[in-house]
Coordinates of C-alpha atoms in Angstrom, one line a residue:
M141 CA 3.1 12.6 4.0
R142 CA 4.5 10.8 7.0
D143 CA 7.8 11.9 8.6
N144 CA 10.7 10.6 6.5
T145 CA 14.3 11.4 6.4
F146 CA 14.6 10.5 2.7
D147 CA 13.5 12.3 -0.5
Y148 CA 12.1 10.1 -3.2
A149 CA 12.8 11.6 -6.6
G150 CA 11.9 10.6 -10.2
Y151 CA 10.7 11.6 -13.6
R152 CA 8.1 10.8 -16.3
I153 CA 8.1 11.8 -19.9
K154 CA 5.7 11.0 -22.7
G155 CA 5.0 12.1 -26.2
A156 CA 2.8 11.2 -29.2
L157 CA 2.7 11.8 -33.0
E158 CA -0.8 11.6 -34.6
Y159 CA -2.0 11.8 -38.2
R160 CA -5.7 12.4 -38.9
F161 CA -7.3 11.0 -42.1
D162 CA -9.3 13.4 -44.2
D163 CA -12.3 11.0 -44.1
G164 CA -12.1 10.4 -40.4
G165 CA -10.1 8.2 -38.1
Y166 CA -6.4 8.5 -37.1
I167 CA -3.2 6.7 -36.6
R168 CA -1.1 7.5 -33.5
I169 CA 2.4 6.5 -32.3
S170 CA 3.1 7.3 -28.7
A171 CA 5.7 6.4 -26.1
K172 CA 6.3 7.1 -22.4
G173 CA 8.8 6.2 -19.8
G174 CA 9.9 7.0 -16.3
N175 CA 12.1 6.3 -13.4
V176 CA 10.2 7.1 -10.1
E177 CA 10.8 6.5 -6.5
N178 CA 7.9 6.5 -3.9
A179 CA 7.7 6.1 -0.1
Y180 CA 6.0 3.1 1.2
Y181 CA 4.3 2.9 4.6
A182 CA 3.0 -0.4 6.0
D183 CA 1.5 -1.1 9.3
Q184 CA 2.9 0.1 12.7
P185 CA 2.1 -0.5 16.3
Y186 CA -1.1 1.0 17.8
R187 CA -2.6 1.0 21.3
F188 CA -6.3 0.6 22.1
T189 CA -7.5 3.0 24.8
N190 CA -11.1 2.9 25.9
G191 CA -12.0 1.0 22.8
K192 CA -10.3 3.5 20.4
P193 CA -7.1 3.2 18.5
G194 CA -4.3 5.6 19.5
S195 CA -0.7 6.4 19.5
I196 CA 2.2 4.8 21.3
P197 CA 4.5 7.3 22.9
S198 CA 7.2 8.6 20.3
L199 CA 5.2 7.0 17.4
D200 CA 2.3 9.3 16.2
T201 CA -0.6 7.6 14.6
Q202 CA -1.0 10.4 12.1
F203 CA 2.4 11.1 10.8
G204 CA 4.7 8.6 12.4
N205 CA 7.0 6.3 10.5
V206 CA 9.4 3.7 12.0
G207 CA 11.5 3.9 8.9
G208 CA 14.5 6.3 8.6
D209 CA 18.3 6.7 8.5
A210 CA 19.0 3.3 10.1
F211 CA 17.3 1.5 7.1
G212 CA 18.9 3.5 4.3
N213 CA 21.2 0.7 3.1
I214 CA 21.5 -2.7 4.7
A215 CA 23.5 -5.7 3.2
V216 CA 21.5 -8.8 3.8
P217 CA 23.3 -12.3 3.4
V218 CA 21.7 -14.4 0.6
S219 CA 22.3 -17.5 -1.5
T220 CA 25.1 -16.9 -4.1
F221 CA 22.8 -18.5 -6.7
A222 CA 20.4 -15.6 -6.2
H223 CA 23.3 -12.9 -6.0
S224 CA 26.7 -14.0 -6.7
S225 CA 28.3 -11.7 -4.1
G226 CA 26.3 -13.5 -1.3
F227 CA 24.7 -10.2 -0.3
R228 CA 21.5 -8.3 -1.4
E229 CA 21.1 -4.7 -0.4
F230 CA 17.9 -3.5 1.1
R231 CA 17.5 0.3 0.4
Y232 CA 14.8 2.1 2.3
S233 CA 16.4 5.2 0.8
D234 CA 15.0 4.1 -2.6
G235 CA 11.5 3.1 -1.4
V236 CA 9.6 1.7 -4.3
K237 CA 11.6 2.3 -7.5
A238 CA 9.8 1.8 -10.7
K239 CA 11.3 2.0 -14.2
T240 CA 9.0 1.9 -17.2
A241 CA 9.3 2.2 -21.0
Q242 CA 6.3 1.8 -23.3
G243 CA 5.5 2.2 -26.9
R244 CA 2.0 2.2 -28.4
L245 CA 0.5 2.1 -31.9
D246 CA -3.3 3.0 -32.3
F247 CA -5.4 3.5 -35.3
E248 CA -9.1 3.9 -36.3
K249 CA -10.2 4.0 -40.0
P250 CA -13.8 4.2 -41.2
L251 CA -14.7 2.2 -44.3
G252 CA -17.7 4.0 -45.5
E253 CA -20.4 5.3 -43.3
S254 CA -21.3 2.2 -41.2
I255 CA -18.0 0.2 -40.7
T256 CA -15.0 1.3 -38.7
L257 CA -11.8 -0.7 -38.2
F258 CA -9.5 -0.3 -35.3
G259 CA -6.3 -1.6 -33.8
H260 CA -4.3 -1.0 -30.6
G261 CA -0.9 -2.4 -29.8
R262 CA 1.3 -1.8 -26.8
Y263 CA 4.7 -3.1 -25.6
L264 CA 5.7 -2.3 -22.0
K265 CA 9.0 -3.2 -20.3
Y266 CA 9.4 -2.3 -16.7
S267 CA 11.2 -3.1 -13.4
Y268 CA 9.8 -2.7 -10.0
D269 CA 12.2 -2.6 -7.0
F270 CA 10.2 -2.7 -3.7
N271 CA 12.1 -1.9 -0.5
G272 CA 9.4 -1.9 2.3
L273 CA 9.4 -2.2 6.0
F274 CA 6.9 -4.6 7.6
P275 CA 6.9 -4.2 11.5
G276 CA 5.5 -7.2 13.2
S277 CA 5.4 -9.2 10.1
G278 CA 5.3 -13.0 10.7
T279 CA 5.9 -12.6 14.5
G280 CA 2.8 -10.5 14.8
N281 CA 2.0 -8.9 18.2
A282 CA 4.5 -11.3 19.8
G283 CA 7.3 -9.3 18.1
L284 CA 6.2 -6.1 20.0
T285 CA 7.2 -6.4 23.6
S286 CA 9.3 -4.7 26.2
A287 CA 13.2 -4.4 25.8
V288 CA 13.4 -6.4 29.1
N289 CA 11.5 -9.2 27.6
Y290 CA 13.7 -9.2 24.5
L291 CA 16.8 -9.8 26.6
T292 CA 15.2 -12.6 28.8
Y293 CA 16.3 -16.1 27.7
R294 CA 14.4 -19.1 28.7
P295 CA 16.0 -22.4 27.7
T296 CA 12.7 -24.3 28.5
G297 CA 9.1 -23.5 28.8
T298 CA 7.2 -20.6 27.2
A299 CA 9.6 -18.0 25.7
V300 CA 8.9 -14.4 26.4
S301 CA 11.6 -13.1 23.9
P302 CA 10.8 -12.8 20.3
I303 CA 14.4 -13.7 19.6
N304 CA 14.7 -16.5 22.2
D305 CA 16.3 -18.8 19.5
V306 CA 19.0 -16.2 18.9
L307 CA 19.7 -15.9 22.6
G308 CA 20.1 -19.6 22.8
L309 CA 22.6 -19.6 20.1
G310 CA 24.4 -16.8 22.0
I311 CA 24.6 -18.9 25.1
A312 CA 26.2 -21.7 23.1
A313 CA 28.6 -19.3 21.3
F314 CA 29.6 -17.3 24.4
P315 CA 29.3 -19.7 27.4
N316 CA 30.6 -17.0 29.8
T317 CA 27.6 -14.8 29.2
A318 CA 26.3 -13.2 32.4
R319 CA 23.4 -11.4 30.6
F320 CA 22.4 -10.0 27.2
G321 CA 22.2 -6.4 26.2
I322 CA 21.3 -4.1 23.3
K323 CA 23.7 -1.7 21.5
N324 CA 22.3 1.2 19.5
L325 CA 23.9 1.1 16.1
R326 CA 23.7 4.8 15.6
T327 CA 24.7 6.1 19.1
G328 CA 26.7 3.3 20.3
V329 CA 24.7 3.3 23.7
L330 CA 24.8 0.0 25.5
L331 CA 22.1 -1.2 27.9
G332 CA 22.3 -4.4 29.8
A333 CA 19.4 -6.7 30.9
N334 CA 20.0 -5.6 34.5
Q335 CA 19.4 -1.9 33.7
T336 CA 15.7 -2.3 33.7
A337 CA 14.9 1.3 34.6
A338 CA 16.7 2.5 31.5
L339 CA 15.2 -0.2 29.3
N340 CA 11.7 0.5 30.5
A341 CA 12.2 4.3 29.7
L342 CA 13.5 3.6 26.2
N343 CA 11.8 6.3 24.0
G344 CA 9.1 6.7 26.6
N345 CA 7.6 3.3 25.8
G346 CA 10.2 0.7 26.7
F347 CA 9.3 -1.4 23.5
L348 CA 11.4 -3.1 20.9
Q349 CA 10.0 -4.9 17.9
R350 CA 11.0 -7.2 15.0
T351 CA 10.7 -5.5 11.6
T352 CA 10.9 -7.4 8.3
L353 CA 12.9 -6.0 5.5
N354 CA 10.9 -7.0 2.4
H355 CA 12.9 -6.5 -0.7
D356 CA 10.8 -7.6 -3.7
S357 CA 11.9 -6.9 -7.2
I358 CA 10.1 -7.7 -10.5
D359 CA 11.3 -7.5 -14.0
G360 CA 8.6 -7.8 -16.6
R361 CA 7.3 -7.2 -20.1
D362 CA 3.8 -7.0 -21.6
L363 CA 2.7 -7.3 -25.2
G364 CA -0.8 -6.5 -25.9
I365 CA -2.8 -6.3 -29.2
N366 CA -6.5 -5.6 -29.7
A367 CA -7.9 -5.4 -33.2
G368 CA -11.4 -5.5 -34.7
G369 CA -14.2 -3.6 -36.3
T370 CA -17.6 -1.9 -35.5
W371 CA -20.6 -2.0 -37.7
Q372 CA -23.4 0.5 -37.1
Y373 CA -27.0 0.4 -38.6
E374 CA -29.8 2.8 -38.1
S375 CA -33.4 2.7 -39.6
G376 CA -36.3 4.6 -38.1
G377 CA -36.5 3.9 -34.4
L378 CA -34.0 1.1 -34.5
K379 CA -30.3 1.6 -33.9
N380 CA -27.7 -1.1 -33.6
S381 CA -23.9 -1.2 -33.1
L382 CA -21.9 -4.5 -33.3
T383 CA -18.2 -4.7 -32.4
V384 CA -16.2 -7.8 -33.0
G385 CA -12.5 -8.2 -32.4
A386 CA -9.6 -10.3 -31.1
M387 CA -7.0 -9.7 -28.3
Y388 CA -3.6 -11.2 -27.7
Y389 CA -1.5 -10.8 -24.6
N390 CA 1.9 -12.1 -23.7
V391 CA 3.1 -11.4 -20.2
K392 CA 6.2 -12.3 -18.3
R393 CA 7.2 -11.6 -14.7
V394 CA 10.5 -12.6 -13.1
Q395 CA 10.5 -12.1 -9.3
D396 CA 13.2 -11.9 -6.8
Q397 CA 12.1 -11.8 -3.1
S398 CA 15.1 -13.4 -1.7
A399 CA 17.0 -12.1 1.3
T400 CA 13.9 -11.2 3.3
A401 CA 15.3 -10.7 6.7
S402 CA 14.4 -9.1 10.1
V403 CA 16.1 -6.6 12.4
V404 CA 15.4 -5.5 16.0
N405 CA 14.5 -1.9 16.3
D406 CA 12.8 0.4 18.7
V407 CA 9.3 1.9 18.5
R408 CA 9.5 5.5 17.4
T409 CA 9.6 7.7 14.4
N410 CA 12.9 7.3 12.5
S411 CA 13.7 4.3 14.7
D412 CA 17.1 3.0 15.6
I413 CA 18.3 -0.6 15.0
Y414 CA 20.0 -2.5 17.8
D415 CA 22.7 -5.2 18.0
I416 CA 22.0 -8.0 20.5
V417 CA 25.2 -8.5 22.5
A418 CA 26.5 -10.9 25.1
L419 CA 27.8 -9.3 28.3
D420 CA 29.9 -10.3 31.2
A421 CA 29.1 -9.6 34.8
N422 CA 30.4 -5.9 34.4
N423 CA 28.3 -5.4 31.3
N424 CA 31.4 -5.5 29.0
V425 CA 30.7 -6.9 25.6
I426 CA 32.1 -10.4 25.0
G427 CA 30.3 -11.2 21.8
T428 CA 27.7 -10.0 19.2
L429 CA 24.7 -12.2 18.4
S430 CA 23.2 -10.1 15.6
D431 CA 24.6 -8.9 12.3
N432 CA 24.2 -5.1 12.4
G433 CA 20.8 -5.7 14.0
L434 CA 19.8 -8.6 11.7
V435 CA 18.5 -11.6 13.6
S436 CA 17.3 -13.8 10.8
Y437 CA 17.8 -14.3 7.1
G438 CA 15.7 -15.9 4.4
D439 CA 12.5 -15.5 6.3
W440 CA 10.1 -15.9 3.4
G441 CA 11.6 -18.8 1.5
A442 CA 13.9 -18.8 -1.5
G443 CA 11.9 -16.1 -3.1
I444 CA 12.8 -16.7 -6.7
R445 CA 9.9 -17.1 -9.2
E446 CA 9.0 -16.8 -12.9
R447 CA 5.5 -16.4 -14.4
K448 CA 4.3 -16.3 -18.0
D449 CA 1.0 -15.9 -19.6
S450 CA 0.0 -16.1 -23.3
T451 CA -3.7 -15.4 -24.0
F452 CA -5.9 -15.2 -27.0
S453 CA -9.4 -13.9 -27.0
L454 CA -12.3 -13.4 -29.3
Y455 CA -15.1 -11.1 -28.4
A456 CA -18.3 -9.5 -29.6
N457 CA -20.5 -6.7 -28.2
D458 CA -23.8 -5.5 -29.4
E459 CA -25.9 -2.5 -28.5
L460 CA -29.5 -2.4 -29.7
S461 CA -32.1 0.5 -29.3
I462 CA -35.7 0.1 -30.3
G463 CA -37.4 3.3 -29.3
D464 CA -37.1 3.7 -25.6
L465 CA -35.8 0.1 -25.0
H466 CA -32.1 -0.3 -24.9
L467 CA -30.4 -3.8 -24.9
D468 CA -26.8 -4.8 -24.9
A469 CA -24.9 -8.0 -24.8
G470 CA -21.4 -9.2 -25.0
I471 CA -19.3 -12.4 -25.0
R472 CA -15.7 -13.1 -24.7
W473 CA -13.9 -16.4 -25.1
E474 CA -10.3 -16.6 -23.9
S475 CA -7.6 -19.3 -23.9
D476 CA -4.7 -18.8 -21.5
T477 CA -1.5 -20.8 -21.5
A478 CA 0.2 -20.1 -18.1
T479 CA 3.6 -21.2 -16.9
A480 CA 4.9 -21.1 -13.5
F481 CA 8.4 -21.9 -12.1
D482 CA 9.7 -21.5 -8.7
G483 CA 13.3 -21.4 -7.5
Q484 CA 14.0 -24.5 -5.4
T485 CA 15.3 -24.5 -1.9
A486 CA 18.6 -26.3 -1.1
A487 CA 18.4 -29.2 1.4
I488 CA 21.1 -27.6 3.4
N489 CA 21.1 -23.9 3.9
Q490 CA 24.2 -22.1 2.5
S491 CA 26.6 -20.5 5.0
V492 CA 26.9 -16.8 5.3
Q493 CA 29.9 -15.1 3.7
P494 CA 33.3 -14.8 5.6
G495 CA 33.3 -11.7 7.8
V496 CA 29.5 -11.8 8.6
V497 CA 29.2 -11.5 12.4
G498 CA 26.6 -12.9 14.7
V499 CA 25.3 -16.3 15.7
V500 CA 23.1 -16.9 12.7
R501 CA 25.6 -18.7 10.4
T502 CA 23.4 -19.6 7.4
V503 CA 21.5 -17.4 4.9
G504 CA 18.2 -19.3 5.8
S505 CA 16.1 -20.6 2.9
T506 CA 18.6 -21.0 0.1
F507 CA 17.9 -20.8 -3.6
N508 CA 19.9 -23.7 -5.1
G509 CA 20.0 -22.3 -8.6
V510 CA 17.3 -24.7 -9.9
Y511 CA 13.9 -23.9 -11.2
A512 CA 11.0 -26.4 -11.1
P513 CA 7.3 -26.2 -12.0
A514 CA 5.4 -24.5 -9.2
N515 CA 2.7 -27.2 -9.2
S516 CA 3.6 -30.2 -11.3
M517 CA 0.4 -32.0 -10.3
I518 CA -1.5 -29.8 -12.6
T519 CA 1.0 -28.4 -15.0
G520 CA 3.3 -31.3 -15.9
P521 CA 7.1 -31.1 -16.1
D522 CA 6.9 -28.2 -18.6
G523 CA 5.2 -26.0 -15.9
K524 CA 2.4 -25.1 -18.4
I525 CA -1.4 -25.3 -18.2
T526 CA -3.8 -24.1 -20.9
R527 CA -7.3 -23.3 -19.9
S528 CA -10.2 -21.8 -21.9
K529 CA -13.3 -20.1 -20.6
A530 CA -16.1 -17.8 -21.9
S531 CA -17.6 -14.8 -20.2
Y532 CA -20.8 -12.9 -21.1
T533 CA -23.1 -10.1 -20.0
V534 CA -26.6 -9.0 -20.8
G535 CA -28.3 -5.8 -19.9
A536 CA -31.4 -3.8 -20.6
N537 CA -32.9 -0.4 -19.6
Y538 CA -36.2 1.1 -20.5
Q539 CA -37.1 4.9 -20.4
F540 CA -40.7 5.3 -19.3
T541 CA -40.5 9.1 -19.5
P542 CA -37.6 11.6 -20.0
N543 CA -37.3 11.6 -16.2
L544 CA -37.7 7.9 -15.3
A545 CA -35.9 4.8 -16.4
I546 CA -35.2 1.3 -15.0
Y547 CA -32.4 -1.1 -15.8
A548 CA -30.9 -4.5 -15.1
R549 CA -27.8 -6.5 -15.8
F550 CA -26.3 -9.9 -15.4
A551 CA -22.6 -10.7 -16.0
D552 CA -20.8 -14.0 -15.7
G553 CA -17.0 -13.3 -15.9
F554 CA -13.8 -14.7 -14.6
Q555 CA -10.3 -13.8 -13.6
T556 CA -7.3 -15.9 -14.6
N557 CA -4.6 -16.2 -12.0
N558 CA -1.7 -17.8 -13.9
I559 CA -1.7 -21.5 -12.8
D560 CA -3.9 -20.8 -9.7
P561 CA -7.6 -21.6 -10.0
V562 CA -9.6 -19.3 -12.1
T563 CA -11.9 -17.0 -10.1
T564 CA -15.4 -17.0 -11.4
I565 CA -17.2 -13.6 -11.0
R566 CA -21.0 -13.2 -11.3
L567 CA -22.9 -9.9 -11.0
Y568 CA -26.7 -9.3 -10.7
E569 CA -27.9 -5.8 -10.5
A570 CA -31.1 -3.8 -11.1
G571 CA -32.0 -0.2 -10.6
I572 CA -34.0 2.9 -11.2
R573 CA -33.0 6.3 -12.2
Y574 CA -35.1 9.4 -11.7
Q575 CA -34.7 13.2 -12.1
Y576 CA -36.9 16.2 -11.3
G577 CA -35.8 19.0 -13.4
R578 CA -32.5 20.4 -12.2
I579 CA -33.6 19.9 -8.5
F580 CA -33.0 16.2 -8.1
T581 CA -31.2 13.5 -9.9
G582 CA -30.8 10.0 -8.4
S583 CA -30.3 6.4 -9.0
A584 CA -30.6 3.3 -6.7
T585 CA -29.2 0.0 -7.6
V586 CA -29.6 -3.4 -5.8
F587 CA -26.8 -5.8 -6.5
R588 CA -25.4 -9.2 -5.7
T589 CA -21.7 -10.2 -6.6
D590 CA -20.3 -13.6 -6.2
F591 CA -16.6 -14.4 -6.3
K592 CA -16.0 -18.1 -6.5
D593 CA -12.5 -19.5 -5.6
Q594 CA -10.9 -16.1 -4.7
S595 CA -7.3 -17.0 -3.4
Y596 CA -4.1 -15.4 -2.2
N597 CA -1.1 -16.4 -0.3
F598 CA 0.2 -15.2 3.1
A599 CA 3.0 -15.9 5.4
D600 CA 2.2 -18.4 8.1
P601 CA 2.5 -16.6 11.4
I602 CA 4.2 -19.6 13.1
N603 CA 6.7 -20.2 10.4
P604 CA 7.0 -17.1 8.1
T605 CA 9.1 -19.2 5.6
I606 CA 6.0 -21.2 4.8
Q607 CA 3.5 -19.6 2.3
S608 CA 0.0 -20.6 3.2
N609 CA -2.9 -20.3 0.7
I610 CA -6.4 -19.1 1.5
R611 CA -9.3 -19.8 -0.8
A612 CA -13.0 -18.8 -0.4
D613 CA -16.1 -17.8 -2.0
L614 CA -17.0 -14.1 -1.4
R615 CA -20.7 -13.2 -1.6
T616 CA -21.9 -9.6 -1.4
K617 CA -25.4 -8.2 -1.7
G618 CA -26.5 -4.6 -1.1
V619 CA -27.7 -1.3 -2.5
E620 CA -25.8 1.5 -4.2
L621 CA -27.1 5.1 -4.1
D622 CA -26.1 8.1 -6.3
L623 CA -28.0 11.3 -5.6
N624 CA -27.6 14.9 -6.6
V625 CA -29.8 17.6 -5.0
R626 CA -29.6 21.2 -6.3
P627 CA -32.3 23.3 -4.6
I628 CA -30.9 26.6 -5.9
E629 CA -28.6 27.4 -8.8
W630 CA -25.5 28.1 -6.8
F631 CA -25.7 25.1 -4.3
S632 CA -25.7 21.4 -4.8
L633 CA -25.3 18.3 -2.6
D634 CA -24.0 15.0 -3.8
L635 CA -24.3 11.7 -2.1
Q636 CA -22.8 8.4 -3.1
G637 CA -23.0 5.3 -0.9
V638 CA -22.9 1.6 -0.7
F639 CA -24.6 -0.5 1.9
Q640 CA -23.8 -4.2 1.7
D641 CA -23.6 -7.5 3.5
P642 CA -20.4 -9.3 2.4
K643 CA -19.7 -12.8 3.5
L644 CA -17.1 -15.5 3.3
V645 CA -18.3 -19.0 2.2
N646 CA -16.4 -22.3 1.8
L647 CA -13.1 -20.9 3.2
A648 CA -10.1 -23.2 3.2
I649 CA -6.6 -22.7 4.2
N650 CA -4.0 -24.9 2.4
G651 CA -7.0 -27.0 1.2
A652 CA -8.5 -27.7 4.6
N653 CA -12.0 -26.3 5.2
Q654 CA -12.2 -23.9 8.1
A655 CA -15.8 -24.1 9.5
G656 CA -15.1 -21.4 12.0
F657 CA -14.8 -18.9 9.1
E658 CA -18.2 -19.6 7.6
G659 CA -20.3 -16.5 7.3
N660 CA -17.5 -14.1 8.4
R661 CA -17.0 -10.8 6.8
P662 CA -14.1 -10.6 4.3
E663 CA -11.1 -8.7 5.7
R664 CA -10.8 -5.0 4.9
T665 CA -14.4 -4.9 3.6
P666 CA -16.8 -2.4 5.1
A667 CA -20.6 -3.0 5.2
R668 CA -21.2 0.7 4.9
L669 CA -19.4 3.5 3.1
F670 CA -20.6 6.8 1.7
T671 CA -19.5 10.2 0.6
I672 CA -21.4 13.5 1.0
T673 CA -20.1 16.6 -1.0
P674 CA -21.7 19.9 -0.7
T675 CA -20.7 22.5 -3.4
V676 CA -21.2 26.3 -3.5
K677 CA -20.5 28.1 -6.8
L678 CA -18.9 31.6 -6.5
P679 CA -20.6 34.4 -8.3
N680 CA -19.6 35.5 -11.8
G681 CA -17.9 32.2 -12.5
L682 CA -15.1 32.9 -10.1
G683 CA -15.0 29.2 -9.1
E684 CA -16.4 27.1 -6.3
V685 CA -16.1 26.1 -2.6
Y686 CA -16.6 22.5 -1.7
G687 CA -16.6 20.2 1.3
R688 CA -16.5 16.4 1.5
Y689 CA -17.3 13.9 4.2
K690 CA -16.2 10.3 3.6
Y691 CA -17.4 7.6 5.9
V692 CA -15.9 4.1 6.1
G693 CA -17.7 1.5 8.2
K694 CA -16.1 -0.9 10.6
I695 CA -13.8 -3.5 9.0
F696 CA -12.1 -6.6 10.2
A697 CA -8.4 -7.0 10.1
D698 CA -8.6 -10.8 9.4
A699 CA -10.9 -13.4 7.8
G700 CA -11.3 -14.8 11.4
N701 CA -13.0 -11.6 12.3
G702 CA -10.9 -11.5 15.5
V703 CA -9.9 -7.8 15.3
A704 CA -12.4 -5.2 14.4
L705 CA -11.0 -1.9 13.2
P706 CA -13.4 1.0 14.0
S707 CA -15.4 3.1 11.5
Y708 CA -14.2 6.5 10.7
G709 CA -15.2 9.7 8.9
V710 CA -12.8 12.1 7.0
T711 CA -13.8 15.7 6.4
S712 CA -12.1 17.6 3.7
V713 CA -12.6 21.2 2.2
G714 CA -11.3 23.0 -0.9
V715 CA -11.7 26.0 -3.1
T716 CA -11.2 26.5 -6.8
F717 CA -10.5 30.0 -8.3
N718 CA -10.8 30.8 -12.0
I719 CA -8.4 33.7 -11.9
S720 CA -8.7 34.1 -15.7
E721 CA -9.7 32.1 -18.8
K722 CA -6.1 30.6 -18.8
L723 CA -5.3 30.4 -15.1
Q724 CA -6.9 28.3 -12.4
A725 CA -5.9 27.8 -8.8
N726 CA -7.0 25.1 -6.4
F727 CA -6.3 24.7 -2.6
N728 CA -7.6 21.8 -0.4
A729 CA -7.3 20.5 3.1
D730 CA -7.9 16.7 3.9
N731 CA -8.8 15.1 7.1
I732 CA -9.1 18.6 8.8
F733 CA -10.2 17.1 12.1
N734 CA -7.2 14.8 12.3
V735 CA -9.3 11.6 12.6
V736 CA -7.6 8.3 13.2
G737 CA -8.6 5.8 10.6
L738 CA -7.3 2.3 10.1
T739 CA -7.5 0.7 6.7
E740 CA -6.1 -2.8 7.6
G741 CA -4.5 -4.9 10.2
N742 CA -1.2 -6.7 10.0
P743 CA -1.3 -8.2 6.5
R744 CA 1.4 -10.7 7.3
Q745 CA 0.2 -12.0 10.7
G746 CA -2.3 -14.5 9.3
Q747 CA -6.0 -15.0 9.3
T748 CA -6.7 -15.0 13.1
Q749 CA -5.4 -11.7 14.5
A750 CA -5.6 -10.5 18.1
I751 CA -4.9 -7.6 20.4
T752 CA -2.2 -8.4 22.9
D753 CA -2.1 -6.3 26.1
G754 CA -4.0 -3.6 24.4
Y755 CA -1.5 -3.4 21.5
F756 CA -1.8 -4.4 17.8
Y757 CA -0.5 -3.6 14.3
A758 CA -2.5 -1.8 11.7
R759 CA -2.1 0.6 8.7
G760 CA -3.6 4.0 9.2
I761 CA -4.5 7.0 7.2
V762 CA -2.5 10.3 7.7
G763 CA -3.6 13.3 9.7
A764 CA -4.5 16.8 8.4
T765 CA -2.7 17.6 5.1
Y766 CA -2.8 20.5 2.8
G767 CA -2.2 21.0 -0.9
G768 CA -2.9 22.8 -4.0
S769 CA -2.3 23.3 -7.7
I770 CA -2.1 25.9 -10.3
T771 CA -3.1 25.2 -13.9
F772 CA -2.1 27.4 -16.8
K773 CA -3.6 26.8 -20.3
F774 CA -1.7 28.1 -23.3

């Protein structure tokens, strides 16, 4: 939906063959596959004006996109152990390219009136090639500054240029340098550091930025099998359904995130990339510091990883009804054998291939062709660790009258994260449901959810080649509402909303406790969000007209709660026409008031973000968009 010079094509195809048994049940063989490209839009620069986020000149908040022709295909130097040619191509023209091939076998077969056997099996093979732009990644707001600052070298003291290290290498390589300049790779236009008026007028904003080329590919395969049986019993006012089964999963992921590099580009839609050049006193080029705009290689480490999981589970679920009382319980025991290997980094970085220009003469973090356990302290030399854990849930609801019921549930679950610590998840909830004829139906639920040892990795903002780990307990309590009001037959109003109080507890970065984070709101998590949907039915079954207002409360861009992204509400409208029994048309408009909404800050800047001189990085929703569909049944 944002401005883009590339088209992203693809296809999906699926089919199934099913046989139904005379006494009930079926056996089905199915398959699907595809090759699909998708655009990817990360964060971009924004400006705070009077406390509200807005556009930077030449880069619209609602439809702007720094990506474009300049990023179509860029050859990035890399370790020859990762890619034998010594280069890896970044292709923004491909975007996110996903290839999939899956086969399934499913069956259900009753054995008499009370027992049914079932089995489900799936094999999935896929590849995922991600080519995404991350403006401001690693450097954060420091990478967004004036073109004049970019060309200002300071050998000592506080640097003002985000590429000060590259400028220093340029002085050493070209000692006759009088000043530095930028050369537009598309137009060839050259501007020296002394042409301050032209630099400050660049695209109407005078900015340059560092943009990370994140090329992340994954080859994987999943094998999953789930088999078991269900026994049903009914006698008088008692009904019971018991399901027992076993599951097996075998999952493998091979990741290549090598050759993550950064370029210098301007701040506008379909931005241009610039070479950094050394100039003499007459602004003649005497040397080139960058490699077709590239000013760093291997920014995020060697980038080579392999992960495997082999899991076996046993489970049982039971549902019991005694009159108006309904009880259910379930338990699952899982054993997971996880393996994690990381590509090792060479002690001495490999040189770039002959013919590569610029002053950066190594590929940065260099994969040396050797794999080693990701964490031998817990896995041992074989890279494996086996862990077993059980999860369970119990719930009950009681129907006092046909119009009133109460319910409660407790669940103790977990999430395996390969060799990383298991995340324990506990859910407590209780609620009430009530209806008054057709006029009102509603439920209210109070809940508490605890995530223990939730963790993820992020790039250190000081040194992006270092992956830091954040781990914390997330605790959320609140209330969830789901209401439907229909005062007259042809009009209804739906309301769904969550009002909660999420908090971070026991947060640690790289194992060190961070007391300043205690009690903070988890990043990207609103305290309030709700949707209101009025619907009007058209006469004679012609269709319906609907509106929708979605509100998302204020969120924080970081766990340090340093940057608050404002709340926003999006209004949408639509209409559905039943043209005939076989033909239906739908038209819709989203964000009709062109609201600016920010969904996250700079995900790679770290956990303590800031606004610098009124500017910051964030990811936003798009402006007003329109669409529709036609469905024909035959």
